[in-house]
PDB file of C-alpha atoms in Angstrom:
ATOM      1  CA  UNK R   1    -130.941 -20.419  20.343  1.00 50.00           C
ATOM      2  CA  UNK R   2    -133.948 -22.196  18.990  1.00 57.00           C
ATOM      3  CA  UNK R   3    -135.472 -20.958  15.727  1.00 57.00           C
ATOM      4  CA  UNK R   4    -138.548 -19.903  17.694  1.00 61.00           C
ATOM      5  CA  UNK R   5    -136.452 -17.562  19.931  1.00 61.00           C
ATOM      6  CA  UNK R   6    -137.202 -19.535  23.082  1.00 70.00           C
ATOM      7  CA  UNK R   7    -134.591 -20.213  25.805  1.00 71.00           C
ATOM      8  CA  UNK R   8    -133.381 -23.752  25.830  1.00 71.00           C
ATOM      9  CA  UNK R   9    -134.479 -25.759  28.888  1.00 74.00           C
ATOM     10  CA  UNK R  10    -131.735 -26.429  31.410  1.00 74.00           C
ATOM     11  CA  UNK R  11    -130.713 -29.972  31.965  1.00 84.00           C
ATOM     12  CA  UNK R  12    -130.406 -29.493  35.748  1.00 84.00           C
ATOM     13  CA  UNK R  13    -133.487 -29.258  37.883  1.00 89.00           C
ATOM     14  CA  UNK R  14    -134.134 -26.202  40.066  1.00 88.00           C
ATOM     15  CA  UNK R  15    -133.614 -28.096  43.334  1.00 91.00           C
ATOM     16  CA  UNK R  16    -130.294 -29.474  42.082  1.00 91.00           C
ATOM     17  CA  UNK R  17    -129.186 -25.938  41.102  1.00 91.00           C
ATOM     18  CA  UNK R  18    -130.095 -24.641  44.495  1.00 93.00           C
ATOM     19  CA  UNK R  19    -128.221 -27.435  46.283  1.00 94.00           C
ATOM     20  CA  UNK R  20    -125.121 -26.835  44.122  1.00 93.00           C
ATOM     21  CA  UNK R  21    -125.272 -23.101  44.798  1.00 94.00           C
ATOM     22  CA  UNK R  22    -125.496 -23.758  48.574  1.00 95.00           C
ATOM     23  CA  UNK R  23    -122.509 -26.129  48.351  1.00 95.00           C
ATOM     24  CA  UNK R  24    -120.452 -23.548  46.501  1.00 95.00           C
ATOM     25  CA  UNK R  25    -121.339 -20.810  48.988  1.00 95.00           C
ATOM     26  CA  UNK R  26    -120.442 -22.956  52.036  1.00 96.00           C
ATOM     27  CA  UNK R  27    -117.162 -23.948  50.375  1.00 96.00           C
ATOM     28  CA  UNK R  28    -116.318 -20.282  49.629  1.00 95.00           C
ATOM     29  CA  UNK R  29    -117.097 -19.268  53.249  1.00 96.00           C
ATOM     30  CA  UNK R  30    -114.787 -22.048  54.545  1.00 96.00           C
ATOM     31  CA  UNK R  31    -112.037 -20.964  52.201  1.00 96.00           C
ATOM     32  CA  UNK R  32    -112.385 -17.315  53.315  1.00 96.00           C
ATOM     33  CA  UNK R  33    -112.202 -18.287  56.993  1.00 97.00           C
ATOM     34  CA  UNK R  34    -109.129 -20.414  56.348  1.00 97.00           C
ATOM     35  CA  UNK R  35    -107.424 -17.547  54.483  1.00 97.00           C
ATOM     36  CA  UNK R  36    -108.188 -15.176  57.350  1.00 97.00           C
ATOM     37  CA  UNK R  37    -106.655 -17.607  59.921  1.00 97.00           C
ATOM     38  CA  UNK R  38    -103.603 -18.102  57.756  1.00 97.00           C
ATOM     39  CA  UNK R  39    -103.092 -14.365  57.532  1.00 96.00           C
ATOM     40  CA  UNK R  40    -103.343 -14.019  61.318  1.00 96.00           C
ATOM     41  CA  UNK R  41    -100.793 -16.789  61.824  1.00 96.00           C
ATOM     42  CA  UNK R  42     -98.447 -15.235  59.237  1.00 95.00           C
ATOM     43  CA  UNK R  43     -98.747 -11.877  61.026  1.00 93.00           C
ATOM     44  CA  UNK R  44     -97.951 -13.359  64.378  1.00 92.00           C
ATOM     45  CA  UNK R  45     -94.994 -15.296  62.956  1.00 92.00           C
ATOM     46  CA  UNK R  46     -93.621 -12.209  61.178  1.00 88.00           C
ATOM     47  CA  UNK R  47     -93.914 -10.009  64.247  1.00 86.00           C
ATOM     48  CA  UNK R  48     -92.206 -12.732  66.308  1.00 86.00           C
ATOM     49  CA  UNK R  49     -89.273 -12.727  63.893  1.00 85.00           C
ATOM     50  CA  UNK R  50     -88.932  -8.955  63.534  1.00 77.00           C
ATOM     51  CA  UNK R  51     -89.739  -8.006  67.142  1.00 77.00           C
ATOM     52  CA  UNK R  52     -88.374 -10.378  69.718  1.00 75.00           C
ATOM     53  CA  UNK R  53     -89.732  -9.888  73.216  1.00 77.00           C
ATOM     54  CA  UNK R  54     -87.878  -7.164  75.166  1.00 77.00           C
ATOM     55  CA  UNK R  55     -86.128  -7.892  78.471  1.00 78.00           C
ATOM     56  CA  UNK R  56     -85.937  -4.427  79.970  1.00 79.00           C
ATOM     57  CA  UNK R  57     -85.733  -5.272  83.683  1.00 80.00           C
ATOM     58  CA  UNK R  58     -82.289  -4.898  85.214  1.00 82.00           C
ATOM     59  CA  UNK R  59     -80.638  -3.375  82.128  1.00 83.00           C
ATOM     60  CA  UNK R  60     -78.177  -0.541  82.642  1.00 88.00           C
ATOM     61  CA  UNK R  61     -78.794   2.868  81.146  1.00 88.00           C
ATOM     62  CA  UNK R  62     -76.145   2.567  78.422  1.00 91.00           C
ATOM     63  CA  UNK R  63     -77.627  -0.729  77.114  1.00 89.00           C
ATOM     64  CA  UNK R  64     -81.125   0.838  77.123  1.00 88.00           C
ATOM     65  CA  UNK R  65     -79.858   3.719  75.036  1.00 91.00           C
ATOM     66  CA  UNK R  66     -78.159   1.291  72.620  1.00 92.00           C
ATOM     67  CA  UNK R  67     -81.438  -0.694  72.411  1.00 87.00           C
ATOM     68  CA  UNK R  68     -83.348   2.524  71.642  1.00 90.00           C
ATOM     69  CA  UNK R  69     -80.897   3.361  68.828  1.00 94.00           C
ATOM     70  CA  UNK R  70     -81.359  -0.094  67.340  1.00 90.00           C
ATOM     71  CA  UNK R  71     -85.126   0.182  67.511  1.00 88.00           C
ATOM     72  CA  UNK R  72     -85.004   3.606  65.807  1.00 94.00           C
ATOM     73  CA  UNK R  73     -82.894   2.215  62.947  1.00 95.00           C
ATOM     74  CA  UNK R  74     -85.362  -0.703  62.545  1.00 89.00           C
ATOM     75  CA  UNK R  75     -88.253   1.760  62.524  1.00 91.00           C
ATOM     76  CA  UNK R  76     -86.506   3.821  59.814  1.00 95.00           C
ATOM     77  CA  UNK R  77     -85.967   0.682  57.682  1.00 94.00           C
ATOM     78  CA  UNK R  78     -89.616  -0.377  58.056  1.00 90.00           C
ATOM     79  CA  UNK R  79     -90.802   3.161  57.144  1.00 94.00           C
ATOM     80  CA  UNK R  80     -88.645   3.087  54.028  1.00 96.00           C
ATOM     81  CA  UNK R  81     -90.098  -0.303  53.032  1.00 94.00           C
ATOM     82  CA  UNK R  82     -93.685   0.892  53.717  1.00 94.00           C
ATOM     83  CA  UNK R  83     -93.093   4.037  51.591  1.00 96.00           C
ATOM     84  CA  UNK R  84     -91.656   1.934  48.744  1.00 96.00           C
ATOM     85  CA  UNK R  85     -94.606  -0.452  48.880  1.00 95.00           C
ATOM     86  CA  UNK R  86     -97.094   2.441  48.907  1.00 96.00           C
ATOM     87  CA  UNK R  87     -95.406   4.108  45.915  1.00 96.00           C
ATOM     88  CA  UNK R  88     -95.461   0.759  43.987  1.00 97.00           C
ATOM     89  CA  UNK R  89     -99.148   0.297  44.775  1.00 96.00           C
ATOM     90  CA  UNK R  90     -99.985   3.846  43.646  1.00 96.00           C
ATOM     91  CA  UNK R  91     -98.005   3.331  40.428  1.00 96.00           C
ATOM     92  CA  UNK R  92     -99.763   0.041  39.722  1.00 97.00           C
ATOM     93  CA  UNK R  93    -103.144   1.602  40.410  1.00 96.00           C
ATOM     94  CA  UNK R  94    -102.377   4.398  37.977  1.00 96.00           C
ATOM     95  CA  UNK R  95    -101.253   1.841  35.358  1.00 96.00           C
ATOM     96  CA  UNK R  96    -104.443  -0.174  35.899  1.00 96.00           C
ATOM     97  CA  UNK R  97    -106.559   2.953  35.466  1.00 95.00           C
ATOM     98  CA  UNK R  98    -104.756   3.875  32.171  1.00 94.00           C
ATOM     99  CA  UNK R  99    -105.136   0.306  30.882  1.00 93.00           C
ATOM    100  CA  UNK R 100    -108.875   0.379  31.709  1.00 90.00           C
ATOM    101  CA  UNK R 101    -109.212   3.572  29.733  1.00 87.00           C
ATOM    102  CA  UNK R 102    -107.372   2.013  26.755  1.00 87.00           C
ATOM    103  CA  UNK R 103    -109.665  -1.010  26.943  1.00 83.00           C
ATOM    104  CA  UNK R 104    -112.712   1.256  26.955  1.00 79.00           C
ATOM    105  CA  UNK R 105    -111.331   3.177  23.998  1.00 78.00           C
ATOM    106  CA  UNK R 106    -110.678   0.005  22.059  1.00 79.00           C
ATOM    107  CA  UNK R 107    -114.060  -1.385  22.952  1.00 74.00           C
ATOM    108  CA  UNK R 108    -115.774   1.730  21.707  1.00 70.00           C
ATOM    109  CA  UNK R 109    -117.942   2.016  24.802  1.00 58.00           C
ATOM    110  CA  UNK R 110    -116.341   5.190  25.978  1.00 55.00           C
ATOM    111  CA  UNK R 111    -118.819   8.018  26.076  1.00 66.00           C
ATOM    112  CA  UNK R 112    -117.385  11.405  25.329  1.00 70.00           C
ATOM    113  CA  UNK R 113    -118.617  14.094  27.769  1.00 74.00           C
ATOM    114  CA  UNK R 114    -120.821  16.787  26.313  1.00 79.00           C
ATOM    115  CA  UNK R 115    -118.733  19.877  25.743  1.00 81.00           C
ATOM    116  CA  UNK R 116    -120.171  23.239  26.326  1.00 80.00           C
ATOM    117  CA  UNK R 117    -119.570  26.074  23.929  1.00 80.00           C
ATOM    118  CA  UNK R 118    -117.201  28.712  25.120  1.00 77.00           C
ATOM    119  CA  UNK R 119    -116.817  32.075  23.447  1.00 79.00           C
ATOM    120  CA  UNK R 120    -113.168  33.066  23.354  1.00 76.00           C
ATOM    121  CA  UNK R 121    -111.854  36.139  21.646  1.00 76.00           C
ATOM    122  CA  UNK R 122    -108.744  36.026  19.495  1.00 72.00           C
ATOM    123  CA  UNK R 123    -106.740  37.877  22.151  1.00 74.00           C
ATOM    124  CA  UNK R 124    -107.711  35.455  24.870  1.00 78.00           C
ATOM    125  CA  UNK R 125    -106.849  32.485  22.643  1.00 77.00           C
ATOM    126  CA  UNK R 126    -103.433  33.884  21.763  1.00 76.00           C
ATOM    127  CA  UNK R 127    -102.773  34.639  25.474  1.00 77.00           C
ATOM    128  CA  UNK R 128    -103.714  31.087  26.324  1.00 77.00           C
ATOM    129  CA  UNK R 129    -101.489  29.581  23.600  1.00 77.00           C
ATOM    130  CA  UNK R 130     -98.507  31.903  23.827  1.00 76.00           C
ATOM    131  CA  UNK R 131     -98.723  33.053  27.452  1.00 72.00           C
ATOM    132  CA  UNK R 132     -96.610  36.065  28.212  1.00 68.00           C
ATOM    133  CA  UNK R 133     -95.124  36.146  24.717  1.00 66.00           C
ATOM    134  CA  UNK R 134     -98.361  37.547  23.279  1.00 60.00           C
ATOM    135  CA  UNK R 135     -98.051  41.288  22.798  1.00 63.00           C
ATOM    136  CA  UNK R 136    -100.629  43.712  21.554  1.00 62.00           C
ATOM    137  CA  UNK R 137    -104.124  43.006  20.481  1.00 61.00           C
ATOM    138  CA  UNK R 138    -105.094  41.158  17.412  1.00 60.00           C
ATOM    139  CA  UNK R 139    -108.230  42.577  15.838  1.00 62.00           C
ATOM    140  CA  UNK R 140    -109.157  40.252  13.031  1.00 62.00           C
ATOM    141  CA  UNK R 141    -111.824  42.568  11.669  1.00 66.00           C
ATOM    142  CA  UNK R 142    -109.326  45.381  11.227  1.00 65.00           C
ATOM    143  CA  UNK R 143    -107.392  43.209   8.775  1.00 65.00           C
ATOM    144  CA  UNK R 144    -110.318  42.701   6.509  1.00 68.00           C
ATOM    145  CA  UNK R 145    -110.553  44.608   3.240  1.00 65.00           C
ATOM    146  CA  UNK R 146    -112.975  47.485   3.468  1.00 66.00           C
ATOM    147  CA  UNK R 147    -115.313  48.045   0.541  1.00 64.00           C
ATOM    148  CA  UNK R 148    -116.857  51.496   0.058  1.00 63.00           C
ATOM    149  CA  UNK R 149    -120.323  51.639  -1.398  1.00 65.00           C
ATOM    150  CA  UNK R 150    -119.351  54.660  -3.613  1.00 67.00           C
ATOM    151  CA  UNK R 151    -116.637  52.630  -5.401  1.00 64.00           C
ATOM    152  CA  UNK R 152    -119.077  49.871  -6.195  1.00 61.00           C
ATOM    153  CA  UNK R 153    -121.616  52.364  -7.573  1.00 65.00           C
ATOM    154  CA  UNK R 154    -118.962  54.055  -9.798  1.00 66.00           C
ATOM    155  CA  UNK R 155    -117.861  50.689 -11.148  1.00 64.00           C
ATOM    156  CA  UNK R 156    -121.471  49.879 -12.095  1.00 63.00           C
ATOM    157  CA  UNK R 157    -121.855  53.268 -13.801  1.00 60.00           C
ATOM    158  CA  UNK R 158    -118.660  52.887 -15.823  1.00 60.00           C
ATOM    159  CA  UNK R 159    -119.608  49.360 -16.977  1.00 59.00           C
ATOM    160  CA  UNK R 160    -123.073  50.485 -17.913  1.00 56.00           C
ATOM    161  CA  UNK R 161    -121.699  53.633 -19.636  1.00 53.00           C
ATOM    162  CA  UNK R 162    -119.310  51.803 -21.889  1.00 48.00           C
ATOM    163  CA  UNK R 163    -120.852  48.858 -23.652  1.00 56.00           C
ATOM    164  CA  UNK R 164    -118.872  48.774 -26.849  1.00 58.00           C
ATOM    165  CA  UNK R 165    -115.109  48.796 -26.804  1.00 60.00           C
ATOM    166  CA  UNK R 166    -114.913  51.282 -29.673  1.00 61.00           C
ATOM    167  CA  UNK R 167    -116.841  53.797 -27.631  1.00 62.00           C
ATOM    168  CA  UNK R 168    -114.452  53.175 -24.744  1.00 63.00           C
ATOM    169  CA  UNK R 169    -111.454  53.822 -26.924  1.00 64.00           C
ATOM    170  CA  UNK R 170    -112.998  57.061 -28.307  1.00 60.00           C
ATOM    171  CA  UNK R 171    -113.961  58.181 -24.799  1.00 62.00           C
ATOM    172  CA  UNK R 172    -110.488  57.628 -23.462  1.00 63.00           C
ATOM    173  CA  UNK R 173    -108.633  59.181 -26.350  1.00 65.00           C
ATOM    174  CA  UNK R 174    -107.359  62.737 -26.146  1.00 62.00           C
ATOM    175  CA  UNK R 175    -106.812  64.890 -23.077  1.00 60.00           C
ATOM    176  CA  UNK R 176    -110.313  64.518 -21.660  1.00 61.00           C
ATOM    177  CA  UNK R 177    -109.967  60.756 -21.573  1.00 58.00           C
ATOM    178  CA  UNK R 178    -106.697  60.953 -19.744  1.00 58.00           C
ATOM    179  CA  UNK R 179    -108.140  63.459 -17.287  1.00 58.00           C
ATOM    180  CA  UNK R 180    -111.140  61.203 -16.621  1.00 62.00           C
ATOM    181  CA  UNK R 181    -108.746  58.288 -16.018  1.00 60.00           C
ATOM    182  CA  UNK R 182    -106.850  60.208 -13.299  1.00 61.00           C
ATOM    183  CA  UNK R 183    -110.025  61.543 -11.705  1.00 65.00           C
ATOM    184  CA  UNK R 184    -111.580  58.082 -11.229  1.00 65.00           C
ATOM    185  CA  UNK R 185    -108.339  56.599  -9.936  1.00 60.00           C
ATOM    186  CA  UNK R 186    -107.456  54.310 -12.790  1.00 53.00           C
ATOM    187  CA  UNK R 187    -110.727  54.287 -14.729  1.00 49.00           C
ATOM    188  CA  UNK R 188    -111.358  51.411 -17.031  1.00 49.00           C
ATOM    189  CA  UNK R 189    -107.763  50.085 -17.303  1.00 46.00           C
TER     190      UNK R 189
END
């Protein structure tokens, strides 16, 4: 680009561009028509090879039955080939789709769809992961440690009561100290 940010002028005039475009379009139309005719000719030639004209007049019943059996076997063969071709085409289409996704991933232009938030309980999640192996309910809140407010208050009282370690030793000595230890469930140990 130019330093000014302008588009460079083309070296071909507009009328010349138009005439070249028209020539390309006419040439493409001619090629398409030629391809269509070649396909029609190929189809007629193929059908002529595979299906010769039938001469049914004056044939005895046994030969007609034999001809029908031959035609049925040919039909079966053609159906097998058609099925094989369809399965190959489906496989190739699937491969193409996967490769396109890989190219998008590598290019970084793949937009992830917006996911909506779903609330799932622990039981539902375990059932989804483990299926029928999941037994019983799993209440996560039941497994949490419960804290009683009374215990917290008693701990605060004990720590505020005993500030000096000497007082603590004197308070716990003797039978009253031992009794206090058992009453509070362990005391200040």
